[in-house]
XYZ file of C-alpha atoms in Angstrom:
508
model
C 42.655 -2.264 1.439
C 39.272 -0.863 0.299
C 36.027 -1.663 2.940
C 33.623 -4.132 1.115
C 30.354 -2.936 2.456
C 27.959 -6.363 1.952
C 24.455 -6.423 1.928
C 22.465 -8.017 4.572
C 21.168 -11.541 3.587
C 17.401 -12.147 3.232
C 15.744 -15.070 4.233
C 13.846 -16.985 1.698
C 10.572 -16.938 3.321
C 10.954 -12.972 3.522
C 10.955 -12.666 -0.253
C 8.574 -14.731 -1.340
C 6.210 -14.526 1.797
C 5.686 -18.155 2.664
C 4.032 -18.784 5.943
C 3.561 -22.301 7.968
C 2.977 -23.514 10.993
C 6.643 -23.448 11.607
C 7.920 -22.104 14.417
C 7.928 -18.826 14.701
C 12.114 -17.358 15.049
C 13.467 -13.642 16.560
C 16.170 -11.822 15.159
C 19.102 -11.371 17.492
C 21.568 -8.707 15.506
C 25.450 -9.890 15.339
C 28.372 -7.013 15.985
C 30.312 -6.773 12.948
C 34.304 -8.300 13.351
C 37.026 -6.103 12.697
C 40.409 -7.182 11.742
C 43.172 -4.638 10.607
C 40.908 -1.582 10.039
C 38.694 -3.927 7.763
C 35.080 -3.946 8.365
C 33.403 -6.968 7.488
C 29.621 -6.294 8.509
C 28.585 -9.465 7.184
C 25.324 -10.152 9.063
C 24.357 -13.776 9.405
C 20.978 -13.832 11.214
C 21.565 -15.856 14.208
C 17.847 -17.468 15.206
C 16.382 -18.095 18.553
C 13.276 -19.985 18.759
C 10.242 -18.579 20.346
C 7.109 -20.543 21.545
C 3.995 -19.878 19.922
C 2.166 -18.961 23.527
C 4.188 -15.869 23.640
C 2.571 -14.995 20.362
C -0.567 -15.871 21.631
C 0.349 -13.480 24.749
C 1.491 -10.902 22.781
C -1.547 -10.898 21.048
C -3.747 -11.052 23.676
C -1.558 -7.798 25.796
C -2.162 -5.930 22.348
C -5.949 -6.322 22.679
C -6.343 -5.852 26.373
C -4.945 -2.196 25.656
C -8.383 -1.108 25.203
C -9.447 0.762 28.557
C -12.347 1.603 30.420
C -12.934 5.308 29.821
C -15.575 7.189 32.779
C -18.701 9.152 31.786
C -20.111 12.037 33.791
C -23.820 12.317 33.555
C -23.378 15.572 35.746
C -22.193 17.995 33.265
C -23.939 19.414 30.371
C -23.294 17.199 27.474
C -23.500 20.665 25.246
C -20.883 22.474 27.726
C -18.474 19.648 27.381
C -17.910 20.247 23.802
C -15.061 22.115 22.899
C -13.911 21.262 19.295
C -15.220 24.220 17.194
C -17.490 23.143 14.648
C -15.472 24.339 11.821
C -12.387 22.215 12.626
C -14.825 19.538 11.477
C -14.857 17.488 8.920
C -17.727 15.455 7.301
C -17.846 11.742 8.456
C -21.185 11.105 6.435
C -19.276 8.587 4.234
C -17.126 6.907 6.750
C -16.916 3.130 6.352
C -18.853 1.710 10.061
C -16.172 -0.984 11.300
C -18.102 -4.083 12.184
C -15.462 -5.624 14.383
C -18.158 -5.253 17.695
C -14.772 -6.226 19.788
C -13.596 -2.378 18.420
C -16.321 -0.720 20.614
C -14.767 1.314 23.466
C -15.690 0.552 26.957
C -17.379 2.751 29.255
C -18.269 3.520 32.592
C -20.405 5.750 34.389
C -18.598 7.600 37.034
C -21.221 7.981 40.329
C -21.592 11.077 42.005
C -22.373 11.499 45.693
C -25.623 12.259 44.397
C -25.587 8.424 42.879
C -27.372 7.010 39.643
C -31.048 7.266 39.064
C -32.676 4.955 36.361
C -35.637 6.292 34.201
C -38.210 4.356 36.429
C -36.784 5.858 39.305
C -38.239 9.124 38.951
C -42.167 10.073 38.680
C -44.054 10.112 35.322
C -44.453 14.034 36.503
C -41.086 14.882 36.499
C -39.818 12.258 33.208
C -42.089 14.545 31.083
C -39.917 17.390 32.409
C -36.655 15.369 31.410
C -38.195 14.646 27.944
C -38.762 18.490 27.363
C -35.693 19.628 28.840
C -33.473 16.228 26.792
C -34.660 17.815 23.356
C -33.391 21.406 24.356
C -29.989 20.061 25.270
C -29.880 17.658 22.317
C -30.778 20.514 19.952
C -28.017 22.369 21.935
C -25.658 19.717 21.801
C -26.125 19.768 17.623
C -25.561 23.016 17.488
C -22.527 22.731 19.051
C -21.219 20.350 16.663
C -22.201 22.607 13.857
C -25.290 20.053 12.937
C -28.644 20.938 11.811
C -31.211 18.731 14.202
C -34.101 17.408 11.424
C -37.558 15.987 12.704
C -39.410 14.400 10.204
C -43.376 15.046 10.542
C -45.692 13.084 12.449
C -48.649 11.407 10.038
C -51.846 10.028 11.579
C -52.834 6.612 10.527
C -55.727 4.874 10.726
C -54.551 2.354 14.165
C -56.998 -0.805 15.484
C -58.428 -0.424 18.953
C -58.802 -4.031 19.401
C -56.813 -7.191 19.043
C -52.781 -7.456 19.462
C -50.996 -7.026 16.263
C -50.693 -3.371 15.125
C -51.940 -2.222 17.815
C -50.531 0.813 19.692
C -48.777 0.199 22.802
C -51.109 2.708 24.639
C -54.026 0.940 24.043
C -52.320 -2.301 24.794
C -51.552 -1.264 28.503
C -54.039 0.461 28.830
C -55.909 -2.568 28.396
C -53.965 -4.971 30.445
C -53.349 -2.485 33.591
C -57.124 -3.385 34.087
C -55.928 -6.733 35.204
C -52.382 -6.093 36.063
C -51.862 -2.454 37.535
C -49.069 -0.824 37.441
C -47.694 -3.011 34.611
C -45.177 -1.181 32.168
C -44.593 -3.117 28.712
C -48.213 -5.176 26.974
C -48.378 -8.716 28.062
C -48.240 -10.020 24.559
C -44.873 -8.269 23.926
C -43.585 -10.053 27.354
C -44.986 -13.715 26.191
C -42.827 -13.142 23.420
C -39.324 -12.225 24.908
C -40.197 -15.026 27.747
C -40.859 -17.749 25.261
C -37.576 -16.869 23.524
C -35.995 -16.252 26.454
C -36.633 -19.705 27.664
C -36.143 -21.705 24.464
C -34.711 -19.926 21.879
C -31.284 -18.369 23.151
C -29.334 -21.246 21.676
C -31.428 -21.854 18.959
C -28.634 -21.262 15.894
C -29.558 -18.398 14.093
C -32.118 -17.312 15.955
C -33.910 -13.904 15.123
C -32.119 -14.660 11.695
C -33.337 -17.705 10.064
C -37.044 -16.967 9.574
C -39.766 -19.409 10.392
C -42.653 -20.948 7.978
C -44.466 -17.522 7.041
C -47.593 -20.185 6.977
C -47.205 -21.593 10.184
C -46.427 -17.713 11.390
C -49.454 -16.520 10.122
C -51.779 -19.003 11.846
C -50.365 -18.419 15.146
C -50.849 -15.115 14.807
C -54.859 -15.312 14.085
C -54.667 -18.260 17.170
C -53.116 -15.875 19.723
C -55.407 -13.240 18.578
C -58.078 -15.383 19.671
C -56.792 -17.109 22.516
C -54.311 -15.119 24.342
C -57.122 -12.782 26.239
C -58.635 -15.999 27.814
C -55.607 -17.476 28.794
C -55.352 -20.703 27.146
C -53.144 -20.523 23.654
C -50.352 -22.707 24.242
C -47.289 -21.677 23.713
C -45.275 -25.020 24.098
C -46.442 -25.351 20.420
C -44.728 -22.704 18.928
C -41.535 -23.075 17.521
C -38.241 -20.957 18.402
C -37.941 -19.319 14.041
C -41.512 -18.792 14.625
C -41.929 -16.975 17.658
C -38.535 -14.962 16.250
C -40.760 -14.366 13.421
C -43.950 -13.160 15.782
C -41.901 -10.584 17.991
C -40.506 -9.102 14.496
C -43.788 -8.944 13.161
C -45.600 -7.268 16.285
C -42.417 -4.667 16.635
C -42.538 -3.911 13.091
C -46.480 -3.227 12.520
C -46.725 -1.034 15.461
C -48.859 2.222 14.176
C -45.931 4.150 15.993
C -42.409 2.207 15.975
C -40.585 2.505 19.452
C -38.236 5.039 17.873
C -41.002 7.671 16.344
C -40.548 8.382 13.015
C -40.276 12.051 13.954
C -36.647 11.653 15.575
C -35.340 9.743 12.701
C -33.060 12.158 11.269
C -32.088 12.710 14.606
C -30.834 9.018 14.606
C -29.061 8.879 11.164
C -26.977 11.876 11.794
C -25.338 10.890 15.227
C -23.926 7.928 13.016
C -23.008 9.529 9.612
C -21.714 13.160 11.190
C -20.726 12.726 14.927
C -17.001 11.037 14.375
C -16.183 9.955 17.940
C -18.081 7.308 19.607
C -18.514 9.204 23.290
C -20.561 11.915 20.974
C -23.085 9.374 19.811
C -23.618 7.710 22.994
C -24.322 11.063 24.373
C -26.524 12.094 21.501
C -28.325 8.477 21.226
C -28.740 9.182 25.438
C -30.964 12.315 24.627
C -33.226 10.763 21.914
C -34.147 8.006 24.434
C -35.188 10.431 27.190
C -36.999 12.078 24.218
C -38.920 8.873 23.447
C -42.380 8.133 25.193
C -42.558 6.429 28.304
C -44.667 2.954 26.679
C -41.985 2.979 23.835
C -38.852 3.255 26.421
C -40.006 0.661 28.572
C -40.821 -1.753 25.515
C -37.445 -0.899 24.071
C -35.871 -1.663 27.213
C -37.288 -5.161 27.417
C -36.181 -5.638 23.879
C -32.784 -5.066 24.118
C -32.098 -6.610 27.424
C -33.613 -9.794 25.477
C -30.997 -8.920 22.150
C -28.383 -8.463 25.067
C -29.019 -12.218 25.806
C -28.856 -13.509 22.456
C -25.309 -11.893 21.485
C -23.911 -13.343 25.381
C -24.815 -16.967 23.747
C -23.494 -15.846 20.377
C -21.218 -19.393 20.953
C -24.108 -21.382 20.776
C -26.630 -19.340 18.188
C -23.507 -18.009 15.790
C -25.639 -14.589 16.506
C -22.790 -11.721 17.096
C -23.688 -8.593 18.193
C -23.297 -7.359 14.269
C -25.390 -9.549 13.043
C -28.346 -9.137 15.636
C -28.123 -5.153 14.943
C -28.451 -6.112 11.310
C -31.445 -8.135 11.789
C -33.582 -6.376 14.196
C -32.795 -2.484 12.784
C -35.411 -2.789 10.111
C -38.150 -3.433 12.313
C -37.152 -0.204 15.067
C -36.066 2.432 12.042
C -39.113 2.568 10.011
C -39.261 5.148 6.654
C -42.305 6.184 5.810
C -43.371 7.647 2.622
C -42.897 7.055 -1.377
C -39.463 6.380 -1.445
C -39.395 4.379 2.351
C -38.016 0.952 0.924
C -35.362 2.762 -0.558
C -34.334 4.906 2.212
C -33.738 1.999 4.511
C -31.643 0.009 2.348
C -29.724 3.080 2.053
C -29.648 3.516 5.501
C -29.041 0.025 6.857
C -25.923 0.207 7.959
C -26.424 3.379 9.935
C -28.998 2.074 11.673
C -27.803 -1.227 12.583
C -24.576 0.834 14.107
C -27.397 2.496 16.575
C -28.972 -0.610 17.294
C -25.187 -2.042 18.025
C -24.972 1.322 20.427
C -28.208 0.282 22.270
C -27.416 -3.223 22.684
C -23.756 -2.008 24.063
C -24.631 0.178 26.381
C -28.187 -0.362 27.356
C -26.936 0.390 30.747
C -26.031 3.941 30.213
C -28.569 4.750 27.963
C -31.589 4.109 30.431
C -29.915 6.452 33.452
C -31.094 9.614 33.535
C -28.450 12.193 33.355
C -27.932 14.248 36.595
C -27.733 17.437 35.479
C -31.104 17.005 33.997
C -32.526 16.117 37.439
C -30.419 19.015 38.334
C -32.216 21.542 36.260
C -35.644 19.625 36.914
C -35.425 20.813 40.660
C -35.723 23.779 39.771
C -38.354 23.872 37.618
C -40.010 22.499 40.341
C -38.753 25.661 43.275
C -39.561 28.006 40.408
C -43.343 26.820 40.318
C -43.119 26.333 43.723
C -42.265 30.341 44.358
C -44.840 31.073 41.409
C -47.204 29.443 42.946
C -46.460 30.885 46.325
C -46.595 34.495 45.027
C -49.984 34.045 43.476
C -51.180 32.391 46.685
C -49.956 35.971 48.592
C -53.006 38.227 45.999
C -55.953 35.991 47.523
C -57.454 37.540 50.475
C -58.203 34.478 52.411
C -54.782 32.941 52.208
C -53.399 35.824 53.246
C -55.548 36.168 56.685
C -54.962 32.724 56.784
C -50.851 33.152 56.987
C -51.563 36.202 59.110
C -52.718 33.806 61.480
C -49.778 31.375 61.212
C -47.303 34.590 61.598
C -49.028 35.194 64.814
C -48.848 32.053 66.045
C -45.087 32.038 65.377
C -44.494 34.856 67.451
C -45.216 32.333 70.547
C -43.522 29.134 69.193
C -43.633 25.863 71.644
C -41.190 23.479 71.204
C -42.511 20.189 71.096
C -41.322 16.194 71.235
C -41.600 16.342 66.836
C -39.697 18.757 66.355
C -36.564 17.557 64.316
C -32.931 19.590 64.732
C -31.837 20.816 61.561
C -30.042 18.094 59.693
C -32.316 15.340 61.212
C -34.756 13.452 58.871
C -37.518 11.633 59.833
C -37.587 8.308 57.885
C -40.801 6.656 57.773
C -41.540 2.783 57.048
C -44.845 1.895 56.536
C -44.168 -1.832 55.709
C -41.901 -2.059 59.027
C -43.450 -2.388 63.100
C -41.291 0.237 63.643
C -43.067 3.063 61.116
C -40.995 6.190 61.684
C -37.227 6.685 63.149
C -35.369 10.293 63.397
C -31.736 9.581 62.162
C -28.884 12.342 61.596
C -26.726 11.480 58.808
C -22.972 11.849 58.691
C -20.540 12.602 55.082
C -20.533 8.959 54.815
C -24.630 7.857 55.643
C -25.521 5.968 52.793
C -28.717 5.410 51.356
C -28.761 1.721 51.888
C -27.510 1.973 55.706
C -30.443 3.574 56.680
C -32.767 0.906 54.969
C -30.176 -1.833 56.845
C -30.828 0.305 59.817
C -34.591 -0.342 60.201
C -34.074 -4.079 58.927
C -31.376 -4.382 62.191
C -34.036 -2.297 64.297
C -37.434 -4.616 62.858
C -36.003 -8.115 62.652
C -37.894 -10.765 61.186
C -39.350 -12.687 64.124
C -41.813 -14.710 61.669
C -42.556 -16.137 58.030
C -44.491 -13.169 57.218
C -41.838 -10.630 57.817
C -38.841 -12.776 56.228
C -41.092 -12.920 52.988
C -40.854 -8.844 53.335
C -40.327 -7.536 49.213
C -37.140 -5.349 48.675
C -37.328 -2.111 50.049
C -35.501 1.254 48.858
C -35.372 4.781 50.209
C -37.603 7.127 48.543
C -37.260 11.565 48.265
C -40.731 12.776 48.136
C -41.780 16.573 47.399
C -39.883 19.610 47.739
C -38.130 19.926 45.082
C -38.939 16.575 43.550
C -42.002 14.504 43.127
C -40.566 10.835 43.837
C -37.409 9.478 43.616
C -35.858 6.425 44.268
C -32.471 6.864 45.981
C -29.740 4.709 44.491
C -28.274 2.511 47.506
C -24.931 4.044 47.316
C -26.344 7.619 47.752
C -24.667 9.767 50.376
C -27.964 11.117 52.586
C -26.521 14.514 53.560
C -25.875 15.585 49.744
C -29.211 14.392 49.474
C -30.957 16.232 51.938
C -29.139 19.673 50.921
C -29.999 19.249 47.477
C -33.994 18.771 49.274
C -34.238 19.604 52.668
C -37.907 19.742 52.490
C -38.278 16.108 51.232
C -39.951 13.365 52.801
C -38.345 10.391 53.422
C -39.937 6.809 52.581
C -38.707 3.411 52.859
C -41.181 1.070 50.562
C -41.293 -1.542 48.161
C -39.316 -0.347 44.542
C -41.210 -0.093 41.543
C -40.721 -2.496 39.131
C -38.299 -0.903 35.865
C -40.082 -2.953 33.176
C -42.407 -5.426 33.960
């Protein structure tokens, strides 16, 4: 007999691509019968039903594939680039997805040096990290066969006095008279608090826009009022002060990302393909920016960070925030500067998405910068050292000192090699000699002198937070992150001080 070879039935549904809320069937393939050497494949689809919460938990295995990758802040960024740059293509017209929930996740893995925050080092040594950020970033573009732009720097006429358009110099400047040691203006902070307080579930906050009437007499108010102290802010509605922070961000003589790094901006989006390569980019340009603009830009996006995590409540997504708020951080200036933002606007917003994301990242100083700033600082040290060694008077002076060496006496303060000496103003025990082990921590030698001082009254329960500081040597001051391991500490410094005091304040 001749083998009839039959084609496979197809559902109904498969043909014409109807889809309910039926539910959903699986496939289980039948073995074809023989009888007498005849095939007969004849392959009636046998269904089983499946429930639609295995869907669901299909679904939901499919998106939890998405890992956590780790970042090292303690290699070169430039060094760490191996693709040549002509295996690479042009991404300048690649379509940005939008889908925020596409973002990769990342993590910062912590060395036994641990993490240091910008506001953890001194102003002395950030303008070191801003020099030394543009020569890797330039080297980093290189590297990815990229051509770094910088767009010049125009003086404009800027207002010394008032709020609005005024820079953010001048603005603390002014209100460290009253408040030292503050770090973003005060009207900037009234702003994000009265938002912060009131507006995060406002629906479409930072996106519907207020009465541009109403917006324009609080403005002239609060530039009356807000020095003395009595404008009240109860009054002011949620649009409206949305529509006041926009305002005072965008009329800032300098934006909070300068003009001059622009470029700089637009090309990590339209010719760096992978994501990890624009984080580490966009982490240069912010240790490029200036330290009033980093802290203000800070306190901005931890507030923007806030309105996406209610994004259930104000319909705000992290897409549409970036939308919003990039027009008033990426200013064009110029002729053609309406134009050039509309074109870019969708770049832009992508790096505003990126700072939102990982705000966290972004505002840690990389180690091997802090790396390279030591030595800077033993280089000037040794400079400074040799020229010391061609005056006459210093050098009778350590001609003295040698001599004196020659009889050393060993006295009670004296510290063995590997011994610090922590001191503790704030504490009624000031100083303690401790020798730290591969596992000391940072944070068990501030627990140490809380065990040794405990609180025996109001006062000293009411003690602020303390941290361990590295002073001089090879540093000027640096916060120690808790999880710090001392002894890789002290031999990356061994000619540090060591301070337990009250931690600086990042922003405000």
């Amino acid at each position: 007999m001749r083998k009839k070879n039959k084609h496979t039935i197809r559902d109904v549904r498969d043909i014409f691509g109807i889809h309910n809320s039926s539910p959903t069937f699986e496939t289980i393939s039948v073995l074809p019968v023989t009888t007498n050497g005849i095939d007969f494949s004849v392959q009636n689809p046998d269904w089983k039903m499946v429930s639609s919460s295995d869907c669901m938990e299909y679904k939901l295995n499919k998106g939890s594939q998405l890992e956590k990758e780790e970042l090292s802040l303690e290699i070169s960024f430039s060094e760490s680039i191996t693709v040549p740059p002509k295996h690479r293509e042009c991404h300048k017209s690649q379509r940005l997805k939008k889908d925020d929930s596409a973002l990769p996740k990342y993590t910062i893995r912590k060395s036994r040096l641990g993490l240091t925050e910008v506001g953890d080092l001194s102003p002395e040594d950030m303008k070191k990290i801003r020099y030394l950020s543009l020569i890797e970033l330039t080297a980093v573009y290189d590297a990815l066969g990229i051509e770094l732009k910088r767009n010049r720097t125009e003086r404009m006429k800027r207002r010394e006095n008032g709020l609005f358009g005024v820079p953010l110099a001048v603005l603390l400047e002014n209100d460290q008279k009253k408040f030292p040691g503050i770090k973003v203006p005060l009207i900037f902070q009234k702003l994000l608090l009265k938002l912060e307080e009131t507006g995060l579930e406002t629906e479409g906050i930072l996106r519907v826009p207020g009465s541009a009437c109403r917006v324009k007499s609080l403005r002239q108010e609060i530039e009356a009022k807000f020095d003395e102290d009595t404008f009240d802010w109860d009054q002011v509605r949620n649009n409206d002060a949305a529509g006041l922070l926009k305002m005072f961000v965008r009329e800032l003589p300098s934006p909070l990302f300068p003009v001059e790094y622009l470029p700089a901006f637009i090309t990590l989006v339209e010719k760096i393909p992978k994501t990890k390569l624009q984080l580490q980019a966009l982490h240069l340009l912010i240790m490029l920016l200036p330290e009033s603009s980093r802290d203000a830009a800070k306190a901005l996006l931890q507030f923007l960070k806030k309105v996406v995590a209610n994004e259930n409540k104000n319909k705000m997504t992290l897409w549409n925030v970036s939308m919003i708020v990039a027009p008033n951080l990426f200013i064009c200036k110029g002729k053609h500067a309406n134009q050039e933002e509309m074109l870019a606007a969708a770049t832009t917003a992508h790096v505003v998405r990126l700072l939102i994301k990982y705000q966290d990242i972004l505002w840690m100083v990389p180690t091997f910068l802090i790396t390279q700033v030591r030595k800077m600082n033993e280089a000037a040290m040794n400079n400074m050292k040799k020229q010391l060694m061609f005056d006459k008077g210093v050098r009778k002076l350590l001609r003295r000192k040698t001599m004196d060496r020659e009889r050393p006496e060993r006295t009670e303060s004296d510290i063995p090699e590997g011994v610090i000496r922590v001191h503790a103003p704030l504490h009624s025990k000031v100083s303690m000699a401790i020798q730290p082990n591969n596992q000391t921590k940072a944070k068990d030698i501030v627990a140490r002198f809380y065990y040794e001082n405990r609180p025996g009254s109001s006062e000293e329960l009411k003690m602020p937070i303390q941290s361990l500081y590295e002073i001089g040597g090879n540093i000027g001051e640096h916060c120690l992150d808790p999880d710090a391991y001392m002894l890789d500490v002290y031999r990356a410094n061994p000619q540090a001080e060591w301070v337990i005091k009250e931690k600086r304040s990042s922003i405000f």
